[in-house]
Amino acid sequence: MTYQQHTTVDLEKDIILPCRKGATPELSGVDIPERLDFEAELGNFHTLYGTSGNKVYLLGLGDANDSANIGEAFQKICYKRSAKWTNEIQVIAAGLTSEEIKKATIGLEMGTYEIGQLKTKQKDAKETLVTFVTSNDVSAELQEGKFTGDTVNRIKALVDAPANVKTPEYLGNWASESSHSAGYKCTVFGMDELEKQGFDAVIAVGKGSVNTPVVIVNEYMARPGDKIDIGLVGKGITFDTGGVSIKPSQNLHYMKSDMGGAAAVLGAVELVARLQLDVNVVGVVASAENAVDMNSYRPGDVINSYSGKTIEIIDTDAEGRLVMADAISYLLKKYSPERMIDLATLTGSVVRTLGNAAAGMFTNNAEMAQDLSRLGAQVHERVWQLPLYADFESDLHSDIADIRNFSGKPVGGAINAAKFLEAFTESHEAWTHLDIAGVAFGDSGFAKMKSATGYGVQLLLAYIRTLN
């Protein structure tokens, strides 16, 4: 879509009229019935017709409690009705704040996402001009909204892609192409470099697959030579069978989504570069396919790691924390970032705890916890803090190695995974782990099966903006 601003409305063209719950919809020149059967609940819409046969869509924005999520209302109407739009549609934006206009643009852009990219019959591409009618200058909001929605769509396509297409190498190529178009540096380590540098945990996880692992390092340096403001780490397991500790077959096809953390990191670095923010950001993605083969690592094995710590393998299905450990150690050793956030679809435990409402947040930094909680509520990518109590450290004790990768207990799984990662952070004072297993992929009104949400990009962008 293309976005522009205009100060007057054309009453002969299609119009979206946002409506607050409890308020009477009004638009000069449009006859809106007094007794209208329309409740402006978030995402509800009702179609009226103008004198020239044009459509006027009343779009419900809900009440004040829905303000953080009005982008979903615009996403829904675009997804449901854009095929019937002409080449131009107008949004009456006089009653919207600049932040709401940005959210509306993000939502409209996200509403164009087509999940069926591998179907033989594709929908005809359609370019729509969206005109926001307001007297305020909102050009910056429209551009950021366009870039954000487009980037989120791009990472949703990554998460939704099947594993036979989306190999670790594919992720590396995606990042390389992104770096050329958005203007940042991308380095992809293949097997030879992984062995040379000592990414032993990444290699162990990927040993059972014909698709060899990679580590992707993306650098956006607005101030070359200066400190790294933030380092991001993403889990990039392109398919997770569970390895020798194999998963049940039910819903196993959804394990193509086990790289949601990687997608968020790749998207966040791309978006920061597209917006040319005044920050130094490094994103590290450790990507492998956890498969079953005669070369697969096994329960009971002891493996090395980039940090030098030895790890006893209790469960090969606790593989994400292994590749994350190597990525965290690499980031700390090579870049010493001021702050560090890792994202991973790490545990079913966090889904049982928080459902699909929020990511589990683990940190000992009170300022980061407060900022991420506040910003997550604002962009509707919520987080909820869970503890990192020392009580859980004994669960990862190993008699034969420095640490074991799984506690074996039926409770506290998300916390134990976070404690495992914490052991590789070198007591960094500004580290936060986000377990996004419940929010990166799930049911929605935009697909018949579970699909990608694009979670993480907007939260990371909002947080990175506070570092300027």
CSV table of C-alpha atoms in Angstrom, one decimal:
chain,number,residue,atom,x,y,z
A,1,MET,CA,0.0,0.0,0.0
A,2,THR,CA,1.0,3.6,-0.5
A,3,TYR,CA,0.1,6.2,2.1
A,4,GLN,CA,-0.4,10.0,1.9
A,5,GLN,CA,-2.0,12.8,3.8
A,6,HIS,CA,-4.7,15.3,2.7
A,7,THR,CA,-6.6,18.0,4.5
A,8,THR,CA,-10.0,17.5,2.9
A,9,VAL,CA,-12.2,14.5,2.3
A,10,ASP,CA,-13.5,13.5,-1.1
A,11,LEU,CA,-17.1,12.4,-0.5
A,12,GLU,CA,-17.2,10.5,-3.8
A,13,LYS,CA,-14.5,8.0,-2.8
A,14,ASP,CA,-14.5,5.2,-0.3
A,15,ILE,CA,-14.0,6.2,3.3
A,16,ILE,CA,-13.1,4.6,6.7
A,17,LEU,CA,-14.6,6.5,9.6
A,18,PRO,CA,-13.1,5.4,12.9
A,19,CYS,CA,-15.6,5.4,15.7
A,20,ARG,CA,-15.1,5.4,19.5
A,21,LYS,CA,-17.4,3.3,21.6
A,22,GLY,CA,-20.2,5.4,23.0
A,23,ALA,CA,-19.7,8.2,20.6
A,24,THR,CA,-22.1,9.1,17.7
A,25,PRO,CA,-20.5,8.7,14.3
A,26,GLU,CA,-20.4,12.0,12.4
A,27,LEU,CA,-19.0,13.0,9.0
A,28,SER,CA,-20.0,16.2,7.3
A,29,GLY,CA,-21.7,15.5,4.0
A,30,VAL,CA,-22.5,11.9,4.8
A,31,ASP,CA,-26.0,10.9,6.0
A,32,ILE,CA,-25.5,8.6,9.0
A,33,PRO,CA,-28.8,7.2,10.3
A,34,GLU,CA,-29.7,8.3,13.8
A,35,ARG,CA,-30.9,4.8,14.8
A,36,LEU,CA,-27.9,2.8,13.7
A,37,ASP,CA,-27.4,-0.8,14.7
A,38,PHE,CA,-23.7,-0.5,15.3
A,39,GLU,CA,-21.6,-1.0,18.4
A,40,ALA,CA,-18.1,0.4,18.0
A,41,GLU,CA,-16.4,-2.6,19.6
A,42,LEU,CA,-12.8,-2.9,18.6
A,43,GLY,CA,-12.7,-4.3,15.1
A,44,ASN,CA,-16.4,-4.2,14.4
A,45,PHE,CA,-17.3,-2.4,11.1
A,46,HIS,CA,-20.5,-1.5,9.3
A,47,THR,CA,-20.9,-0.4,5.7
A,48,LEU,CA,-22.9,2.6,4.6
A,49,TYR,CA,-23.3,4.0,1.0
A,50,GLY,CA,-22.7,7.6,-0.1
A,51,THR,CA,-24.7,9.5,-2.7
A,52,SER,CA,-22.3,8.5,-5.4
A,53,GLY,CA,-22.4,4.8,-4.6
A,54,ASN,CA,-19.1,5.0,-2.6
A,55,LYS,CA,-18.7,3.0,0.6
A,56,VAL,CA,-18.4,4.5,4.0
A,57,TYR,CA,-17.0,2.0,6.6
A,58,LEU,CA,-17.7,2.7,10.2
A,59,LEU,CA,-14.8,1.1,12.1
A,60,GLY,CA,-15.1,0.4,15.8
A,61,LEU,CA,-12.1,1.4,17.9
A,62,GLY,CA,-13.5,0.3,21.2
A,63,ASP,CA,-13.0,2.3,24.4
A,64,ALA,CA,-10.0,3.7,26.2
A,65,ASN,CA,-8.8,0.2,27.2
A,66,ASP,CA,-8.4,-0.7,23.6
A,67,SER,CA,-6.2,2.2,22.6
A,68,ALA,CA,-3.0,0.1,22.5
A,69,ASN,CA,-4.6,-2.3,20.1
A,70,ILE,CA,-6.4,-0.2,17.5
A,71,GLY,CA,-4.0,-1.3,14.8
A,72,GLU,CA,-5.8,-4.7,14.9
A,73,ALA,CA,-9.1,-3.0,14.0
A,74,PHE,CA,-7.4,-1.5,10.9
A,75,GLN,CA,-5.7,-4.8,10.1
A,76,LYS,CA,-9.1,-6.6,10.3
A,77,ILE,CA,-11.0,-4.3,8.0
A,78,CYS,CA,-8.1,-4.4,5.5
A,79,TYR,CA,-7.9,-8.2,5.6
A,80,LYS,CA,-11.7,-8.6,5.3
A,81,ARG,CA,-12.6,-5.8,2.8
A,82,SER,CA,-9.6,-4.6,0.9
A,83,ALA,CA,-10.3,-6.8,-2.1
A,84,LYS,CA,-13.5,-4.8,-2.6
A,85,TRP,CA,-11.8,-1.4,-2.3
A,86,THR,CA,-11.1,0.7,-5.3
A,87,ASN,CA,-7.6,1.9,-5.9
A,88,GLU,CA,-8.0,4.6,-3.2
A,89,ILE,CA,-9.5,4.7,0.2
A,90,GLN,CA,-9.6,7.5,2.8
A,91,VAL,CA,-9.2,7.4,6.5
A,92,ILE,CA,-10.8,10.2,8.5
A,93,ALA,CA,-8.0,10.9,11.0
A,94,ALA,CA,-9.1,14.1,12.6
A,95,GLY,CA,-10.0,12.3,15.8
A,96,LEU,CA,-6.9,10.2,15.9
A,97,THR,CA,-3.6,11.0,17.7
A,98,SER,CA,-0.3,10.8,15.8
A,99,GLU,CA,0.5,7.6,17.6
A,100,GLU,CA,-2.9,6.1,16.6
A,101,ILE,CA,-2.3,7.1,13.0
A,102,LYS,CA,0.9,5.2,13.1
A,103,LYS,CA,-0.8,2.2,14.6
A,104,ALA,CA,-3.5,2.5,12.0
A,105,THR,CA,-0.9,2.4,9.2
A,106,ILE,CA,0.8,-0.6,10.7
A,107,GLY,CA,-2.5,-2.4,10.9
A,108,LEU,CA,-3.5,-1.6,7.3
A,109,GLU,CA,-0.1,-2.8,6.1
A,110,MET,CA,-0.3,-6.0,8.2
A,111,GLY,CA,-3.8,-6.5,6.7
A,112,THR,CA,-2.2,-7.1,3.3
A,113,TYR,CA,-0.3,-10.1,4.4
A,114,GLU,CA,-1.1,-13.3,2.4
A,115,ILE,CA,-0.1,-16.5,4.2
A,116,GLY,CA,-0.6,-18.7,1.1
A,117,GLN,CA,2.6,-17.7,-0.7
A,118,LEU,CA,3.2,-21.2,-2.0
A,119,LYS,CA,-0.2,-21.8,-3.5
A,120,THR,CA,-0.2,-22.3,-7.3
A,121,LYS,CA,-2.9,-19.7,-7.8
A,122,GLN,CA,-2.0,-16.3,-6.3
A,123,LYS,CA,-4.2,-13.4,-5.8
A,124,ASP,CA,-3.7,-10.5,-8.2
A,125,ALA,CA,-1.4,-7.9,-6.7
A,126,LYS,CA,-3.3,-4.7,-5.9
A,127,GLU,CA,-1.8,-1.4,-5.1
A,128,THR,CA,-4.1,0.8,-2.9
A,129,LEU,CA,-3.5,4.5,-2.1
A,130,VAL,CA,-4.5,5.2,1.5
A,131,THR,CA,-5.2,8.9,2.2
A,132,PHE,CA,-5.3,10.0,5.8
A,133,VAL,CA,-7.5,13.1,6.1
A,134,THR,CA,-6.1,15.4,8.8
A,135,SER,CA,-4.8,18.9,9.1
A,136,ASN,CA,-1.7,17.8,11.0
A,137,ASP,CA,1.6,16.8,9.4
A,138,VAL,CA,1.7,13.0,9.9
A,139,SER,CA,4.2,12.1,7.2
A,140,ALA,CA,6.7,10.7,9.7
A,141,GLU,CA,4.0,8.5,11.3
A,142,LEU,CA,2.9,7.2,7.9
A,143,GLN,CA,6.4,6.3,6.8
A,144,GLU,CA,7.3,4.6,10.1
A,145,GLY,CA,3.9,2.7,10.1
A,146,LYS,CA,4.6,1.6,6.5
A,147,PHE,CA,8.1,0.4,7.3
A,148,THR,CA,7.0,-1.3,10.5
A,149,GLY,CA,4.0,-3.1,9.0
A,150,ASP,CA,6.0,-4.2,6.0
A,151,THR,CA,8.8,-5.6,8.2
A,152,VAL,CA,6.4,-7.5,10.4
A,153,ASN,CA,4.8,-9.0,7.3
A,154,ARG,CA,8.3,-10.1,6.1
A,155,ILE,CA,9.1,-11.9,9.3
A,156,LYS,CA,5.6,-13.5,9.5
A,157,ALA,CA,6.3,-15.0,6.1
A,158,LEU,CA,9.6,-16.4,7.5
A,159,VAL,CA,7.9,-18.0,10.5
A,160,ASP,CA,5.0,-19.4,8.3
A,161,ALA,CA,7.4,-20.8,5.7
A,162,PRO,CA,7.7,-24.6,5.7
A,163,ALA,CA,10.9,-26.1,7.1
A,164,ASN,CA,12.0,-27.7,3.8
A,165,VAL,CA,12.2,-24.2,2.3
A,166,LYS,CA,13.3,-22.3,5.5
A,167,THR,CA,16.6,-24.0,6.3
A,168,PRO,CA,19.3,-22.3,8.4
A,169,GLU,CA,21.0,-21.4,5.1
A,170,TYR,CA,17.8,-19.8,3.9
A,171,LEU,CA,17.7,-17.6,7.0
A,172,GLY,CA,21.3,-16.5,6.4
A,173,ASN,CA,20.4,-15.6,2.8
A,174,TRP,CA,17.4,-13.7,3.9
A,175,ALA,CA,19.5,-11.7,6.4
A,176,SER,CA,22.2,-11.0,3.7
A,177,GLU,CA,19.6,-9.7,1.2
A,178,SER,CA,18.0,-7.6,3.9
A,179,SER,CA,21.3,-6.0,4.8
A,180,HIS,CA,21.9,-4.9,1.3
A,181,SER,CA,18.5,-3.3,0.9
A,182,ALA,CA,18.2,-1.8,4.4
A,183,GLY,CA,21.8,-0.7,4.8
A,184,TYR,CA,23.5,-2.7,7.6
A,185,LYS,CA,26.3,-5.3,7.8
A,186,CYS,CA,25.5,-9.0,7.8
A,187,THR,CA,28.0,-11.9,8.4
A,188,VAL,CA,26.9,-15.5,8.1
A,189,PHE,CA,29.1,-18.2,9.7
A,190,GLY,CA,28.9,-21.6,7.9
A,191,MET,CA,30.1,-24.9,9.3
A,192,ASP,CA,33.8,-24.3,8.7
A,193,GLU,CA,33.7,-21.0,10.7
A,194,LEU,CA,31.5,-22.4,13.4
A,195,GLU,CA,34.0,-25.2,14.0
A,196,LYS,CA,36.9,-22.7,13.8
A,197,GLN,CA,35.4,-20.3,16.3
A,198,GLY,CA,34.0,-23.0,18.7
A,199,PHE,CA,30.3,-22.8,18.4
A,200,ASP,CA,30.2,-26.4,19.8
A,201,ALA,CA,26.6,-26.3,21.1
A,202,VAL,CA,25.2,-25.0,17.9
A,203,ILE,CA,27.0,-27.7,16.0
A,204,ALA,CA,25.8,-30.4,18.3
A,205,VAL,CA,22.2,-29.5,17.9
A,206,GLY,CA,22.5,-29.4,14.1
A,207,LYS,CA,24.5,-32.6,13.7
A,208,GLY,CA,21.4,-34.7,12.9
A,209,SER,CA,20.3,-32.7,9.9
A,210,VAL,CA,21.4,-32.6,6.3
A,211,ASN,CA,20.9,-28.8,6.6
A,212,THR,CA,23.9,-27.5,8.4
A,213,PRO,CA,23.7,-24.8,11.1
A,214,VAL,CA,24.6,-21.2,10.7
A,215,VAL,CA,25.2,-18.2,13.0
A,216,ILE,CA,24.0,-14.8,11.6
A,217,VAL,CA,25.5,-11.6,12.9
A,218,ASN,CA,23.8,-8.4,11.9
A,219,GLU,CA,25.4,-5.0,12.8
A,220,TYR,CA,23.7,-1.6,12.4
A,221,MET,CA,26.2,1.1,13.5
A,222,ALA,CA,24.9,4.6,13.4
A,223,ARG,CA,28.0,5.7,15.3
A,224,PRO,CA,30.9,3.5,14.1
A,225,GLY,CA,33.5,2.9,16.7
A,226,ASP,CA,31.2,3.8,19.6
A,227,LYS,CA,29.8,1.4,22.2
A,228,ILE,CA,27.1,-1.1,21.3
A,229,ASP,CA,23.9,0.2,22.8
A,230,ILE,CA,22.0,-3.1,22.6
A,231,GLY,CA,22.7,-6.7,21.6
A,232,LEU,CA,19.8,-8.9,20.5
A,233,VAL,CA,19.9,-12.7,20.4
A,234,GLY,CA,17.3,-14.9,18.6
A,235,LYS,CA,16.6,-18.6,18.6
A,236,GLY,CA,16.6,-19.9,15.0
A,237,ILE,CA,15.6,-23.6,15.2
A,238,THR,CA,14.0,-23.9,11.7
A,239,PHE,CA,12.4,-27.2,12.7
A,240,ASP,CA,12.3,-29.1,16.0
A,241,THR,CA,11.7,-32.8,16.0
A,242,GLY,CA,12.9,-33.0,19.6
A,243,GLY,CA,15.9,-34.9,18.4
A,244,VAL,CA,16.4,-38.4,19.9
A,245,SER,CA,14.0,-37.2,22.7
A,246,ILE,CA,11.5,-37.0,19.9
A,247,LYS,CA,8.3,-35.0,20.2
A,248,PRO,CA,4.8,-36.6,19.8
A,249,SER,CA,3.4,-36.3,16.3
A,250,GLN,CA,0.4,-34.2,17.3
A,251,ASN,CA,0.9,-30.6,16.1
A,252,LEU,CA,4.5,-31.5,15.1
A,253,HIS,CA,4.0,-29.6,11.8
A,254,TYR,CA,3.9,-26.4,13.8
A,255,MET,CA,7.5,-26.8,14.9
A,256,LYS,CA,8.4,-24.9,11.7
A,257,SER,CA,7.7,-21.9,14.0
A,258,ASP,CA,10.5,-22.6,16.4
A,259,MET,CA,12.5,-19.7,15.0
A,260,GLY,CA,10.1,-16.9,16.1
A,261,GLY,CA,12.8,-15.3,18.2
A,262,ALA,CA,15.2,-15.3,15.3
A,263,ALA,CA,12.6,-13.7,13.1
A,264,ALA,CA,12.0,-10.9,15.7
A,265,VAL,CA,15.7,-10.2,15.9
A,266,LEU,CA,16.2,-10.2,12.1
A,267,GLY,CA,13.1,-7.9,11.7
A,268,ALA,CA,14.1,-5.5,14.5
A,269,VAL,CA,17.6,-4.9,13.0
A,270,GLU,CA,16.2,-4.4,9.5
A,271,LEU,CA,13.6,-1.9,10.8
A,272,VAL,CA,16.1,0.1,12.9
A,273,ALA,CA,18.2,0.3,9.7
A,274,ARG,CA,15.3,1.4,7.6
A,275,LEU,CA,14.4,4.1,10.1
A,276,GLN,CA,18.0,5.1,10.4
A,277,LEU,CA,17.9,5.4,14.2
A,278,ASP,CA,20.8,6.9,16.1
A,279,VAL,CA,21.8,3.6,17.8
A,280,ASN,CA,24.4,0.9,17.6
A,281,VAL,CA,22.6,-2.5,17.4
A,282,VAL,CA,24.0,-6.0,17.0
A,283,GLY,CA,21.7,-9.0,16.4
A,284,VAL,CA,23.0,-12.6,16.7
A,285,VAL,CA,20.9,-15.5,15.4
A,286,ALA,CA,21.9,-19.1,16.1
A,287,SER,CA,20.1,-21.3,13.6
A,288,ALA,CA,20.0,-25.1,13.3
A,289,GLU,CA,17.5,-27.9,12.5
A,290,ASN,CA,17.0,-30.3,15.4
A,291,ALA,CA,16.6,-33.6,13.5
A,292,VAL,CA,17.0,-37.3,14.1
A,293,ASP,CA,19.9,-39.2,12.4
A,294,MET,CA,22.7,-41.5,13.3
A,295,ASN,CA,24.9,-38.4,13.9
A,296,SER,CA,22.4,-36.8,16.3
A,297,TYR,CA,23.5,-35.8,19.8
A,298,ARG,CA,22.0,-38.0,22.5
A,299,PRO,CA,20.7,-37.8,26.1
A,300,GLY,CA,23.7,-38.4,28.3
A,301,ASP,CA,26.2,-36.8,26.0
A,302,VAL,CA,28.5,-34.0,27.3
A,303,ILE,CA,29.1,-31.3,24.8
A,304,ASN,CA,31.3,-28.2,24.8
A,305,SER,CA,30.1,-24.6,24.2
A,306,TYR,CA,31.4,-21.3,22.9
A,307,SER,CA,31.8,-20.1,26.5
A,308,GLY,CA,34.0,-23.1,27.4
A,309,LYS,CA,31.5,-24.5,29.8
A,310,THR,CA,30.6,-28.2,29.4
A,311,ILE,CA,27.0,-29.2,29.2
A,312,GLU,CA,25.4,-32.5,30.1
A,313,ILE,CA,22.5,-33.3,27.8
A,314,ILE,CA,19.5,-34.6,29.6
A,315,ASP,CA,16.9,-34.0,26.9
A,316,THR,CA,17.7,-33.3,23.3
A,317,ASP,CA,14.4,-31.4,23.0
A,318,ALA,CA,15.9,-28.7,25.2
A,319,GLU,CA,18.0,-27.6,22.3
A,320,GLY,CA,17.0,-24.0,21.9
A,321,ARG,CA,18.8,-23.0,25.1
A,322,LEU,CA,22.0,-24.6,23.8
A,323,VAL,CA,22.2,-22.6,20.6
A,324,MET,CA,21.1,-19.5,22.5
A,325,ALA,CA,24.0,-20.1,25.0
A,326,ASP,CA,26.5,-20.0,22.2
A,327,ALA,CA,25.0,-16.9,20.7
A,328,ILE,CA,24.9,-15.0,24.0
A,329,SER,CA,28.5,-15.9,24.8
A,330,TYR,CA,29.6,-14.8,21.3
A,331,LEU,CA,27.8,-11.5,21.6
A,332,LEU,CA,29.3,-10.8,25.0
A,333,LYS,CA,32.8,-11.7,24.0
A,334,LYS,CA,32.9,-9.9,20.7
A,335,TYR,CA,30.7,-6.8,21.3
A,336,SER,CA,30.2,-6.2,25.1
A,337,PRO,CA,26.8,-4.6,24.6
A,338,GLU,CA,25.4,-2.1,27.2
A,339,ARG,CA,22.1,-4.0,27.2
A,340,MET,CA,21.1,-7.4,26.0
A,341,ILE,CA,17.7,-9.0,25.1
A,342,ASP,CA,17.2,-12.5,23.9
A,343,LEU,CA,14.0,-13.9,22.4
A,344,ALA,CA,13.1,-17.5,22.0
A,345,THR,CA,10.1,-19.8,21.5
A,346,LEU,CA,11.7,-21.7,24.3
A,347,THR,CA,9.3,-23.6,26.5
A,348,GLY,CA,5.8,-25.0,26.6
A,349,SER,CA,5.9,-24.2,30.3
A,350,VAL,CA,5.5,-20.5,29.6
A,351,VAL,CA,2.5,-21.2,27.5
A,352,ARG,CA,0.9,-23.1,30.3
A,353,THR,CA,1.7,-20.2,32.6
A,354,LEU,CA,0.7,-17.2,30.5
A,355,GLY,CA,-1.2,-18.7,27.6
A,356,ASN,CA,-1.2,-16.5,24.5
A,357,ALA,CA,-1.6,-13.2,26.3
A,358,ALA,CA,2.0,-12.3,27.1
A,359,ALA,CA,5.7,-13.4,26.8
A,360,GLY,CA,7.5,-14.5,29.9
A,361,MET,CA,10.1,-11.9,30.9
A,362,PHE,CA,13.1,-12.8,33.0
A,363,THR,CA,15.6,-10.2,34.2
A,364,ASN,CA,17.3,-9.0,37.4
A,365,ASN,CA,17.4,-5.4,36.0
A,366,ALA,CA,14.4,-3.5,37.4
A,367,GLU,CA,14.7,-0.6,35.0
A,368,MET,CA,14.6,-2.9,31.9
A,369,ALA,CA,11.6,-4.8,33.4
A,370,GLN,CA,9.7,-1.6,34.0
A,371,ASP,CA,10.5,-0.2,30.6
A,372,LEU,CA,9.6,-3.4,28.7
A,373,SER,CA,6.4,-3.9,30.7
A,374,ARG,CA,5.3,-0.3,29.9
A,375,LEU,CA,6.3,-0.4,26.3
A,376,GLY,CA,4.8,-3.8,25.7
A,377,ALA,CA,1.4,-2.6,26.9
A,378,GLN,CA,1.7,0.4,24.6
A,379,VAL,CA,2.4,-1.6,21.5
A,380,HIS,CA,0.2,-4.5,22.5
A,381,GLU,CA,3.2,-6.9,22.7
A,382,ARG,CA,2.9,-7.6,26.4
A,383,VAL,CA,5.4,-9.2,28.7
A,384,TRP,CA,5.0,-10.5,32.3
A,385,GLN,CA,7.9,-10.8,34.7
A,386,LEU,CA,8.7,-14.2,36.2
A,387,PRO,CA,11.4,-14.9,38.8
A,388,LEU,CA,15.1,-15.8,38.5
A,389,TYR,CA,15.4,-17.1,42.0
A,390,ALA,CA,18.6,-18.8,43.0
A,391,ASP,CA,16.5,-21.6,44.4
A,392,PHE,CA,16.3,-23.0,40.8
A,393,GLU,CA,20.1,-23.2,40.3
A,394,SER,CA,20.4,-26.7,41.9
A,395,ASP,CA,18.0,-28.1,39.3
A,396,LEU,CA,20.7,-27.7,36.7
A,397,HIS,CA,23.4,-29.3,38.7
A,398,SER,CA,25.5,-32.0,36.9
A,399,ASP,CA,27.8,-34.5,38.4
A,400,ILE,CA,29.9,-34.9,35.2
A,401,ALA,CA,29.7,-31.4,33.5
A,402,ASP,CA,29.5,-27.8,34.4
A,403,ILE,CA,25.7,-27.7,33.9
A,404,ARG,CA,22.9,-29.8,32.5
A,405,ASN,CA,20.4,-28.6,30.0
A,406,PHE,CA,17.2,-29.8,31.6
A,407,SER,CA,16.0,-30.2,35.1
A,408,GLY,CA,13.7,-33.2,34.4
A,409,LYS,CA,11.1,-31.7,36.7
A,410,PRO,CA,7.4,-31.3,35.6
A,411,VAL,CA,7.3,-27.8,37.1
A,412,GLY,CA,9.1,-24.5,36.6
A,413,GLY,CA,10.3,-25.3,33.1
A,414,ALA,CA,10.4,-21.7,31.8
A,415,ILE,CA,12.3,-20.6,34.8
A,416,ASN,CA,14.8,-23.4,34.6
A,417,ALA,CA,15.4,-22.6,30.9
A,418,ALA,CA,16.0,-18.9,31.8
A,419,LYS,CA,18.4,-19.9,34.6
A,420,PHE,CA,20.3,-22.0,32.1
A,421,LEU,CA,20.7,-19.0,29.8
A,422,GLU,CA,21.6,-16.8,32.8
A,423,ALA,CA,24.6,-19.1,33.4
A,424,PHE,CA,26.1,-17.9,30.1
A,425,THR,CA,25.5,-14.2,30.6
A,426,GLU,CA,28.6,-13.6,32.7
A,427,SER,CA,26.4,-11.8,35.3
A,428,HIS,CA,25.6,-9.1,32.8
A,429,GLU,CA,23.7,-6.3,34.7
A,430,ALA,CA,21.3,-5.4,31.8
A,431,TRP,CA,20.2,-8.7,30.4
A,432,THR,CA,16.6,-9.8,29.7
A,433,HIS,CA,15.3,-13.1,28.4
A,434,LEU,CA,11.9,-13.2,26.7
A,435,ASP,CA,10.2,-16.6,26.3
A,436,ILE,CA,7.8,-15.9,23.4
A,437,ALA,CA,6.5,-19.5,22.8
A,438,GLY,CA,2.9,-18.5,23.5
A,439,VAL,CA,2.8,-15.2,21.5
A,440,ALA,CA,4.9,-15.7,18.4
A,441,PHE,CA,2.6,-18.3,16.8
A,442,GLY,CA,-1.0,-19.2,17.4
A,443,ASP,CA,-4.7,-18.8,16.4
A,444,SER,CA,-5.9,-15.5,14.9
A,445,GLY,CA,-8.6,-14.1,12.8
A,446,PHE,CA,-6.3,-13.9,9.8
A,447,ALA,CA,-5.8,-17.6,9.0
A,448,LYS,CA,-7.7,-20.8,9.5
A,449,MET,CA,-4.7,-22.6,11.0
A,450,LYS,CA,-2.2,-21.4,13.6
A,451,SER,CA,0.1,-18.8,12.1
A,452,ALA,CA,2.7,-16.2,12.8
A,453,THR,CA,1.9,-13.1,14.8
A,454,GLY,CA,5.0,-11.1,14.1
A,455,TYR,CA,5.5,-10.6,17.8
A,456,GLY,CA,8.7,-8.8,19.0
A,457,VAL,CA,9.5,-6.3,16.3
A,458,GLN,CA,7.4,-3.5,17.6
A,459,LEU,CA,8.4,-4.2,21.2
A,460,LEU,CA,12.1,-4.2,20.4
A,461,LEU,CA,11.8,-1.0,18.3
A,462,ALA,CA,9.9,0.8,21.1
A,463,TYR,CA,12.6,-0.2,23.6
A,464,ILE,CA,15.5,0.7,21.2
A,465,ARG,CA,13.9,4.1,20.7
A,466,THR,CA,14.4,4.8,24.4
A,467,LEU,CA,18.2,4.4,24.0
A,468,ASN,CA,18.6,7.4,21.6
